PDB file of C-alpha atoms in Angstrom:
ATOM      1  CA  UNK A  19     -50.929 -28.785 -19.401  1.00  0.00           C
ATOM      2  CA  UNK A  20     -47.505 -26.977 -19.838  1.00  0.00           C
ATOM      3  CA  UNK A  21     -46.466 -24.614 -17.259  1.00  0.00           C
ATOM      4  CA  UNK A  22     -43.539 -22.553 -16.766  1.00  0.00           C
ATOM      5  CA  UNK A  23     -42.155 -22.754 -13.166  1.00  0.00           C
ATOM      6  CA  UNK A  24     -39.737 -20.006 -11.803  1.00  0.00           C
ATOM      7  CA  UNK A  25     -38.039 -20.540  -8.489  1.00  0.00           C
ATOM      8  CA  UNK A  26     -36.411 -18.494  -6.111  1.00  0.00           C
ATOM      9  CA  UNK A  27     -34.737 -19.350  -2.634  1.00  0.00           C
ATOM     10  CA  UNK A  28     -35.467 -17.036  -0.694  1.00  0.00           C
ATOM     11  CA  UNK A  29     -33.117 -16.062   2.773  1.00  0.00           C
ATOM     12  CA  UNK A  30     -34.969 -13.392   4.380  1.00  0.00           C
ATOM     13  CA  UNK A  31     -37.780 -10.749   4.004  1.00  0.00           C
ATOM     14  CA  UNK A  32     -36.900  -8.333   1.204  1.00  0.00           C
ATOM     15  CA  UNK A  33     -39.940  -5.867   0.237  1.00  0.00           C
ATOM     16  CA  UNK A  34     -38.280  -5.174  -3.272  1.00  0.00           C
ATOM     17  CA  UNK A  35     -38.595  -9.009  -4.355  1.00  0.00           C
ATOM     18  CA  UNK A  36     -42.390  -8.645  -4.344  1.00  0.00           C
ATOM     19  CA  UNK A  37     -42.564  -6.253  -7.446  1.00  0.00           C
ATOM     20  CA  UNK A  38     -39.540  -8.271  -9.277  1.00  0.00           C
ATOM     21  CA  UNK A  39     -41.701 -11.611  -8.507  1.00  0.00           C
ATOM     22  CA  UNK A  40     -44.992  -9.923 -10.503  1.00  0.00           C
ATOM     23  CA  UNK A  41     -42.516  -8.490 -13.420  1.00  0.00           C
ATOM     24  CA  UNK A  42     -41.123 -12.103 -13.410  1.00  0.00           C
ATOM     25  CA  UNK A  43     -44.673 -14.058 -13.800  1.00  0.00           C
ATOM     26  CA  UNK A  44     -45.930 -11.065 -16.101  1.00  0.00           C
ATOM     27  CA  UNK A  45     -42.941 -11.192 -18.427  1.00  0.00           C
ATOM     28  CA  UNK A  46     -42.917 -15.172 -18.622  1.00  0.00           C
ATOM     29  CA  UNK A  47     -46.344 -14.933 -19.423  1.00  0.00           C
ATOM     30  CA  UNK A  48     -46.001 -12.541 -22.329  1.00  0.00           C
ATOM     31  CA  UNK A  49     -43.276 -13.849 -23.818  1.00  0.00           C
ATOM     32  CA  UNK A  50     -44.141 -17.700 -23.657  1.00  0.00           C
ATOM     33  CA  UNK A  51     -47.848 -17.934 -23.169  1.00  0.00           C
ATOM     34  CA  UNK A  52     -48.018 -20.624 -20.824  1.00  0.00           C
ATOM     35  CA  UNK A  53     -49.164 -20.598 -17.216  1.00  0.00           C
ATOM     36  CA  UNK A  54     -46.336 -19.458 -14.813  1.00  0.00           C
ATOM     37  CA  UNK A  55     -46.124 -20.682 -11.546  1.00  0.00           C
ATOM     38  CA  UNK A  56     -43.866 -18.412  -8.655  1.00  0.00           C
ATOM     39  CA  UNK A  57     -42.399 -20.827  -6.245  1.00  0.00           C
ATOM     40  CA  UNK A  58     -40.786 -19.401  -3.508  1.00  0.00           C
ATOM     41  CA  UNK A  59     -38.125 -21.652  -1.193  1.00  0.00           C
ATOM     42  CA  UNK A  60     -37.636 -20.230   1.766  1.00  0.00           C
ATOM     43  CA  UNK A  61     -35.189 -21.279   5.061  1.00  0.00           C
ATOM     44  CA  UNK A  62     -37.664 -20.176   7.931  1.00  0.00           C
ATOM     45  CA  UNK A  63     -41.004 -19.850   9.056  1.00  0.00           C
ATOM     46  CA  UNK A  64     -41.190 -16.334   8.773  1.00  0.00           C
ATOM     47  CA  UNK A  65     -39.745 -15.803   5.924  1.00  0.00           C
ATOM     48  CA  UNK A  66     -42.203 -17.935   4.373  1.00  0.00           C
ATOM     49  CA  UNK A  67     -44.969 -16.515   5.838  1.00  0.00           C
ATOM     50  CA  UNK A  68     -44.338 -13.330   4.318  1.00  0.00           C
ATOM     51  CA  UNK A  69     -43.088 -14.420   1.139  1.00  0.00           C
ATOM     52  CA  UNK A  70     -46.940 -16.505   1.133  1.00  0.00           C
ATOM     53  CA  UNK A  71     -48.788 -12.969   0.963  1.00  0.00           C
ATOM     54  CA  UNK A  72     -50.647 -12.387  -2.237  1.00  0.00           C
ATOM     55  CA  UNK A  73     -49.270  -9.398  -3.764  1.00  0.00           C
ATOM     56  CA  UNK A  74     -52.103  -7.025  -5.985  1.00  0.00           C
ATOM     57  CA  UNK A  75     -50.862  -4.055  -7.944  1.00  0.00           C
ATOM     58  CA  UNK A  76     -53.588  -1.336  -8.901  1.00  0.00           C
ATOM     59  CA  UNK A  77     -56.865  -0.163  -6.890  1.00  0.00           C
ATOM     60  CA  UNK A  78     -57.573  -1.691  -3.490  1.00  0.00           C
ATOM     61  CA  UNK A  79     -60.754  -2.968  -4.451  1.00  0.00           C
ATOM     62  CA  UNK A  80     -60.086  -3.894  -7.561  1.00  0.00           C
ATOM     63  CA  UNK A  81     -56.606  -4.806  -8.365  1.00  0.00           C
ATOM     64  CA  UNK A  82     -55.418  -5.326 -11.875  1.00  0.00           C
ATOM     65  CA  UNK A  83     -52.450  -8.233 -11.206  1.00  0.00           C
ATOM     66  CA  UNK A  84     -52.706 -10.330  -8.159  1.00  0.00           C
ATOM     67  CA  UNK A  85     -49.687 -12.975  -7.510  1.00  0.00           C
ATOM     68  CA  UNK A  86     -50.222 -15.840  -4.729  1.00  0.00           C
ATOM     69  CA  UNK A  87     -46.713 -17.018  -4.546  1.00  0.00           C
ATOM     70  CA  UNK A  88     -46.626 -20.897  -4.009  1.00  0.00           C
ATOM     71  CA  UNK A  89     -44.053 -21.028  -0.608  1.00  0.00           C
ATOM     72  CA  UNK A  90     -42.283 -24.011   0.876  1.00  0.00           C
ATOM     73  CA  UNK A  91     -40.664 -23.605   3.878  1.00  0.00           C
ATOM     74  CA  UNK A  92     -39.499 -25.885   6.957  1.00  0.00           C
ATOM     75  CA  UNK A  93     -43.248 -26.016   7.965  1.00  0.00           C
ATOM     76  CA  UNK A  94     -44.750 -27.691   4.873  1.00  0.00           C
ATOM     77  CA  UNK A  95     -41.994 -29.499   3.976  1.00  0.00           C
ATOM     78  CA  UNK A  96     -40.354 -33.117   5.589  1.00  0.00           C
ATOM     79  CA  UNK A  97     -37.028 -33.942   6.626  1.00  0.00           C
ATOM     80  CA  UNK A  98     -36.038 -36.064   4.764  1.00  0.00           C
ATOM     81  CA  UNK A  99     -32.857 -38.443   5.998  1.00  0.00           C
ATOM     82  CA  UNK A 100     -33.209 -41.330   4.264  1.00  0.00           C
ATOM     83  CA  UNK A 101     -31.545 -42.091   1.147  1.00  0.00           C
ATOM     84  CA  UNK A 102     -34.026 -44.450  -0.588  1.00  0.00           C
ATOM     85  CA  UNK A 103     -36.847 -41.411   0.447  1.00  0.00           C
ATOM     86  CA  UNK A 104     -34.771 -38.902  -0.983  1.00  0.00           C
ATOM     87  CA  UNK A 105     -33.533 -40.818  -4.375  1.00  0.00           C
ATOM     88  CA  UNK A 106     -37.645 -42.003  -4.909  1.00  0.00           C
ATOM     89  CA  UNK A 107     -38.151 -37.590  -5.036  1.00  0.00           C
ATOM     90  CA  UNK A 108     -34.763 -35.666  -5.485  1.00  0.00           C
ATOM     91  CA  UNK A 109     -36.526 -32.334  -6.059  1.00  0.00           C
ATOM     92  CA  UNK A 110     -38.746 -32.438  -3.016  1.00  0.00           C
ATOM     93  CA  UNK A 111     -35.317 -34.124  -1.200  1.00  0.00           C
ATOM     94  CA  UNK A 112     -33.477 -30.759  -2.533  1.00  0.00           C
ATOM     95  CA  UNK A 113     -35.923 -28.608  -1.314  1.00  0.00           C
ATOM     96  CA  UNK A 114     -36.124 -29.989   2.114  1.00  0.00           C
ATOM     97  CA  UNK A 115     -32.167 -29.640   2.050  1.00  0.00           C
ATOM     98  CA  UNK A 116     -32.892 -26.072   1.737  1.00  0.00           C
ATOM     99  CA  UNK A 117     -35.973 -25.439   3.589  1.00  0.00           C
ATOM    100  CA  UNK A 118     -34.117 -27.027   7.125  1.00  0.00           C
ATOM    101  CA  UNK A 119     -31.006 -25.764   6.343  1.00  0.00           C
ATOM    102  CA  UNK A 120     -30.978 -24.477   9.691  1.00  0.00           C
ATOM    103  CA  UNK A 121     -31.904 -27.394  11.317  1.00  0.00           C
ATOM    104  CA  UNK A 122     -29.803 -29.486  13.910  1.00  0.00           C
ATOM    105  CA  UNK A 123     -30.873 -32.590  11.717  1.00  0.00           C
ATOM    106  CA  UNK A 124     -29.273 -30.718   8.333  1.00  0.00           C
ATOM    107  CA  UNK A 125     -26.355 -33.169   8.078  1.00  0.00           C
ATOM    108  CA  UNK A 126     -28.194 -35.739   8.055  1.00  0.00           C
ATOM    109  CA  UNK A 127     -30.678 -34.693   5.398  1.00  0.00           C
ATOM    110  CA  UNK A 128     -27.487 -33.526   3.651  1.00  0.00           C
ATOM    111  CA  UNK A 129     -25.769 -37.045   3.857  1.00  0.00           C
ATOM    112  CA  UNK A 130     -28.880 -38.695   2.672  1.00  0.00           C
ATOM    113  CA  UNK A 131     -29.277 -36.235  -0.273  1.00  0.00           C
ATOM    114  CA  UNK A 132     -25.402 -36.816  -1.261  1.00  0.00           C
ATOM    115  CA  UNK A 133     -26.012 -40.924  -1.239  1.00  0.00           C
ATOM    116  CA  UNK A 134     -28.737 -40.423  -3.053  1.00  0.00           C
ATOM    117  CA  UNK A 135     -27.233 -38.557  -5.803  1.00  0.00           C
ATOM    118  CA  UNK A 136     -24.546 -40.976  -5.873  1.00  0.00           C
ATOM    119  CA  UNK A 137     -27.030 -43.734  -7.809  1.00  0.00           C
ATOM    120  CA  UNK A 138     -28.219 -40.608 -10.249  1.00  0.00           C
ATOM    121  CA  UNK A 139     -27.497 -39.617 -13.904  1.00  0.00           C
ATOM    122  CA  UNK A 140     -23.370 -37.917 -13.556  1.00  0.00           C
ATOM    123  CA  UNK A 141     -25.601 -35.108 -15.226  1.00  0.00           C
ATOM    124  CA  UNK A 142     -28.828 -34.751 -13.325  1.00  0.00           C
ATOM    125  CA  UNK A 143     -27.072 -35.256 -10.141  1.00  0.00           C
ATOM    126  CA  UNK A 144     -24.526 -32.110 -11.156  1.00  0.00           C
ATOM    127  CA  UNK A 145     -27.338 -29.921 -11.636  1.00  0.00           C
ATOM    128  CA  UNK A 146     -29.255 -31.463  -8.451  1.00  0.00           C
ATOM    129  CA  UNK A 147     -25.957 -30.234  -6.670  1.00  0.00           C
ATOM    130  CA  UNK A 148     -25.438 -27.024  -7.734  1.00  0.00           C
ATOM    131  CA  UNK A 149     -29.088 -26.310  -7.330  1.00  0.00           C
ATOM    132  CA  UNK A 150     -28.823 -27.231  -3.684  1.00  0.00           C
ATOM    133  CA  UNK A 151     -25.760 -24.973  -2.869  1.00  0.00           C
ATOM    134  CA  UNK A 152     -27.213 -22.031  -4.640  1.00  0.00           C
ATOM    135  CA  UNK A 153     -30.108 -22.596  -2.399  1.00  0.00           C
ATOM    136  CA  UNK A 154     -28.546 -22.765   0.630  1.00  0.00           C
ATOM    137  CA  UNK A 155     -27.163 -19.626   0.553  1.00  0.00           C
ATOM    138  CA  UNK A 156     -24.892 -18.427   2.966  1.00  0.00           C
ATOM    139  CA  UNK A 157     -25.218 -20.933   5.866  1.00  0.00           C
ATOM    140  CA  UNK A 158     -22.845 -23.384   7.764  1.00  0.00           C
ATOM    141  CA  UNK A 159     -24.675 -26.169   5.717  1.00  0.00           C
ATOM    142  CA  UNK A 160     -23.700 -24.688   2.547  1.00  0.00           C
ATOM    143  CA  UNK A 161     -20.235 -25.771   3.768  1.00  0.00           C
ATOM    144  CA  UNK A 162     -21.237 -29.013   5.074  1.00  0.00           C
ATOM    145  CA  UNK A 163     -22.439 -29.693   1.563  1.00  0.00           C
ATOM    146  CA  UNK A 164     -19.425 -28.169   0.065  1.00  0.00           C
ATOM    147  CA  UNK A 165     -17.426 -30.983   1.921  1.00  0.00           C
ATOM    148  CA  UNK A 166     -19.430 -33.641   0.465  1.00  0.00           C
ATOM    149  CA  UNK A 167     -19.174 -32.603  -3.217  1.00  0.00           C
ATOM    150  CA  UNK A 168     -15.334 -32.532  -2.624  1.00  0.00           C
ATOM    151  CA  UNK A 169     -15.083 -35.885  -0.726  1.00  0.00           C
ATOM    152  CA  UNK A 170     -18.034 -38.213  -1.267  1.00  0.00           C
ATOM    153  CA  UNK A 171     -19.374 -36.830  -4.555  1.00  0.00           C
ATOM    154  CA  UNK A 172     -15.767 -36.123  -6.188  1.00  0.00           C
ATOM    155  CA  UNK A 173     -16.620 -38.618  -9.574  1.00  0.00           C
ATOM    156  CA  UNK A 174     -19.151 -35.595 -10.306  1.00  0.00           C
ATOM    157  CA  UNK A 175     -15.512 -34.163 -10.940  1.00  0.00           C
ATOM    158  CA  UNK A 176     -15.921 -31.839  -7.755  1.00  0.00           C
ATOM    159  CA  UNK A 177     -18.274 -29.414  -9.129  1.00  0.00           C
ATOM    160  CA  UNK A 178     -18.133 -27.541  -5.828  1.00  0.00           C
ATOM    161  CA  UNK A 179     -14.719 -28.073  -4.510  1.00  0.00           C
ATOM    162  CA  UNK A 180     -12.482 -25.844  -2.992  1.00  0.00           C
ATOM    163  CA  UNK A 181      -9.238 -27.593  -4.443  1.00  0.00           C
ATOM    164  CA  UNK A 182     -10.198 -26.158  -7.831  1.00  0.00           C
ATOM    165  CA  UNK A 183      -7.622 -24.180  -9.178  1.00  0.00           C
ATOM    166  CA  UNK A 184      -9.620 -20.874 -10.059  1.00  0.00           C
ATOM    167  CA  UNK A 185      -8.769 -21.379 -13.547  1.00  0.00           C
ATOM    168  CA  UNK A 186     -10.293 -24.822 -13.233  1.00  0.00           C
ATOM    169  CA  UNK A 187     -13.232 -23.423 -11.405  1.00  0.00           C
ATOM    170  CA  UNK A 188     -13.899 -20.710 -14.214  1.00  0.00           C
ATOM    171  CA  UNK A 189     -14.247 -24.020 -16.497  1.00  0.00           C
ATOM    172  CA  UNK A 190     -16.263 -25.593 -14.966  1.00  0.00           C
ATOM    173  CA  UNK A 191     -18.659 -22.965 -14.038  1.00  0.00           C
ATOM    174  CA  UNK A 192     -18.826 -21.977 -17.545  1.00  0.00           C
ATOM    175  CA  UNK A 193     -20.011 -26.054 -18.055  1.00  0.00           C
ATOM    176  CA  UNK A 194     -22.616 -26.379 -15.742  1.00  0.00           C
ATOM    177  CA  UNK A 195     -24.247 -22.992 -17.230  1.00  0.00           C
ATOM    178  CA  UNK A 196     -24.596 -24.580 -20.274  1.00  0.00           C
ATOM    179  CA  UNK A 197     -25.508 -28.130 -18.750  1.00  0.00           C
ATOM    180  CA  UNK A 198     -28.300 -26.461 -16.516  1.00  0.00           C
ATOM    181  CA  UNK A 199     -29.831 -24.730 -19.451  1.00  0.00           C
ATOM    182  CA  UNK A 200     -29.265 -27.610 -21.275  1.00  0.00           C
ATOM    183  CA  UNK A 201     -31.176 -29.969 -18.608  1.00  0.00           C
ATOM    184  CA  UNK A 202     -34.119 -27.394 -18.741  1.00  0.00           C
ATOM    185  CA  UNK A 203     -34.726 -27.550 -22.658  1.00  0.00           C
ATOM    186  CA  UNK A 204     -33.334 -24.073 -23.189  1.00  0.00           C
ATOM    187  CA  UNK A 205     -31.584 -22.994 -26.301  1.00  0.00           C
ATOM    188  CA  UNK A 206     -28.392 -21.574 -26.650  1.00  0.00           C
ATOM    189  CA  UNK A 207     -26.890 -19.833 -29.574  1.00  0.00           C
ATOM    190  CA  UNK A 208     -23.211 -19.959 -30.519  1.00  0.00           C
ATOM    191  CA  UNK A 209     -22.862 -16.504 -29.731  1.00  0.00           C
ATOM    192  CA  UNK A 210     -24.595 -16.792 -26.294  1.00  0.00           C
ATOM    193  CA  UNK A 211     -22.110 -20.058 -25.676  1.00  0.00           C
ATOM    194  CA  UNK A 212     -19.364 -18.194 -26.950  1.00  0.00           C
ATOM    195  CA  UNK A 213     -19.839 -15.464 -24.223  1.00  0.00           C
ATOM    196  CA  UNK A 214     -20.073 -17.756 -21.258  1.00  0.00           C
ATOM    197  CA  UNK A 215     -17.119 -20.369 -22.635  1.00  0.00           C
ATOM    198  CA  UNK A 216     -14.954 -17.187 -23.018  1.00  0.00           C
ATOM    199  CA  UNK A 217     -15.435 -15.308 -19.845  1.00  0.00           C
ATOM    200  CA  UNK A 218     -12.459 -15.619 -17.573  1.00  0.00           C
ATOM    201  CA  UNK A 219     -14.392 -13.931 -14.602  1.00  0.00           C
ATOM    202  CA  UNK A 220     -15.484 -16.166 -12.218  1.00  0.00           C
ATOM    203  CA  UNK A 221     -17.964 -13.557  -9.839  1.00  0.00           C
ATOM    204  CA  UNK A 222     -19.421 -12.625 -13.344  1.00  0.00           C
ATOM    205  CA  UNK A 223     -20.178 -16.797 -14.180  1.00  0.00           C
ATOM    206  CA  UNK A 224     -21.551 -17.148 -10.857  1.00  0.00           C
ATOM    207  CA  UNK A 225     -23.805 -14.581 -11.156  1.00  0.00           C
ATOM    208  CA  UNK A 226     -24.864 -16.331 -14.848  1.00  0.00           C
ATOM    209  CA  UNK A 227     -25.061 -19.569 -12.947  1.00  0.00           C
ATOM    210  CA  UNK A 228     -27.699 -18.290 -10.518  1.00  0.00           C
ATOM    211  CA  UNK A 229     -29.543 -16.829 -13.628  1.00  0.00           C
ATOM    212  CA  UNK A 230     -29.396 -19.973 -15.483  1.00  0.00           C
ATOM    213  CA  UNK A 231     -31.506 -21.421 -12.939  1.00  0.00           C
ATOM    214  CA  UNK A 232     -34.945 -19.527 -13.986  1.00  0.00           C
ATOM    215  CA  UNK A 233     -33.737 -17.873 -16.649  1.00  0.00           C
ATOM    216  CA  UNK A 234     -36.182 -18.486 -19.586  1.00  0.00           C
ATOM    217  CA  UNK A 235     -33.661 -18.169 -22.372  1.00  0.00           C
ATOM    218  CA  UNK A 236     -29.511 -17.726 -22.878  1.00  0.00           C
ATOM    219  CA  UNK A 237     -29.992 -13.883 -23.161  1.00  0.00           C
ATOM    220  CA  UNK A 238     -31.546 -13.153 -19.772  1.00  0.00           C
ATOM    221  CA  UNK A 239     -28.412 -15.218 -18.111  1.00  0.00           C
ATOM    222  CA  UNK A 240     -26.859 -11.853 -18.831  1.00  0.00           C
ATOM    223  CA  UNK A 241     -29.805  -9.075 -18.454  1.00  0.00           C
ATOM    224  CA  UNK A 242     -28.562  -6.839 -15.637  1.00  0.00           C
ATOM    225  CA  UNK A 243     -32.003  -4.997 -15.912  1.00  0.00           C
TER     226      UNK A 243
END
C-alpha cells in the first residue's frame, strides 16, 4: 500500500497549524491519490497532547473532514543512546533526537545518533542530518548537534558548520535541496533546479530547505501561499 507521509516538527501549540495540517492532507490527497498520513513531531508532552486532538471541520454532529494527527513526542518515544540501537532505526533514532531535545540525556542521544551516521550512505546520512537540525529547532541541542556536524561528522563536508564561508553555505544549501528531493523520489525540472542553483540568498534557501522536506513536488519548495 503506498502512502504519502507529511511531517512536521512541531515546537509549541499554534491554533493556526490545525487548519494548514487539514489543507495539507486534503491537497496531498487530491493531487496524488494516495493515502496521506499527518505526522506530527513534537519536543514536549504538551505540545503533543494538543497537537494529538482530532481536528473536524463542518457541523458538530456531523463533520465533513476529520484529521487524527499521528503525534510522537518524548512520551511515546525511547531514548535512544546507543549507537548500534540507533544505526539498526535512524528515523525512529532522529525522531527521538528531536522528541528529547530537551532532555538532560540529549547529548548523549545526540552522540549516539552522530556515530551512527558515521557508518551510513555520505548521502542518506546528509539528509538524516539536516533533517535532525531542522527538527530541533531553536534549542541548545540544535547547537550541540551543530558542533558535531562541524567536528565529528566534517567528511559529510560540514553540511552544518559554522566555518562556512556564506558563499560556501549558499552552495551547499542549494545541494542538499536538490539531494533531499532527490532522496524522496521527487522530480525536479531544469527550470525548478535552475531557480534554487541560482539563488544567492541564503534566508530564502533555508526557507526552500524546510519546504523540501514535505514538499510533494519542486514547485511547492517555493509556494508562499
Amino acid at each position: 500500500m503506498r502512502l504519502i507521509i507529511a511531517i512536521e516538527a512541531q515546537g509549541r501549540k499554534d491554533p493556526d497549524k490545525r487548519s494548514s495540517w487539514a489543507y495539507y492532507l486534503t491537497h496531498l490527497y487530491a493531487k496524488f491519490r494516495y493515502p496521506p498520513v499527518l505526522l506530527v513531531v513534537c519536543r514536549d508532552k504538551g505540545t503533543a497532547e494538543w497537537a494529538a486532538e482530532p481536528i473536524r471541520i463542518g457541523l458538530e454532529k456531523h463533520p465533513s473532514l476529520a484529521v487524527f494527527p499521528l503525534v510522537l513526542g518524548p512520551h511515546n518515544v525511547p531514548m535512544i543512546t546507543d549507537a548500534a540501537r540507533a544505526a539498526d532505526d535512524l528515523p525512529m533514532a532522529v525522531f527521538s533526537a528531536i522528541t528529547h531535545s530537551h532532555d538532560h540525556d540529549i547529548a548523549a542521544i545526540l552522540d549516539a545518533l552522530a556515530e551512527a551516521l558515521r557508518a551510513t550512505d555520505a548521502d542518506a546520512a546528509a539528509v538524516f542530518a539536516e533533517f535532525t537540525e531542522a527538527g530541533l529547532g531553536a534549542t541548545p541541542a540544535r547547537e550541540l548537534w551543530r558542533n558535531l556536524m562541524g567536528t565529528g561528522l566534517s567528511h559529510f563536508r560540514g553540511f552544518v558548520a559554522e566555518s562556512f564561508r556564506d558563499e560556501g553555505r549558499v552552495e551547499v544549501r542549494g545541494e542538499d535541496i536538490l539531494r533531499i528531493l532527490s532522496v524522496r523520489g521527487v522530480a525536479v525540472p531544469d527550470a525548478a533546479r535552475q531557480r534554487i542553483t541560482t539563488c544567492t540568498d541564503l534566508a530564502v534557501l533555508d526557507v526552500w530547505f524546510e519546504r523540501a522536506i514535505t514538499a510533494p513536488t519542486a514547485d511547492a519548495v517555493f509556494d508562499e501561499s
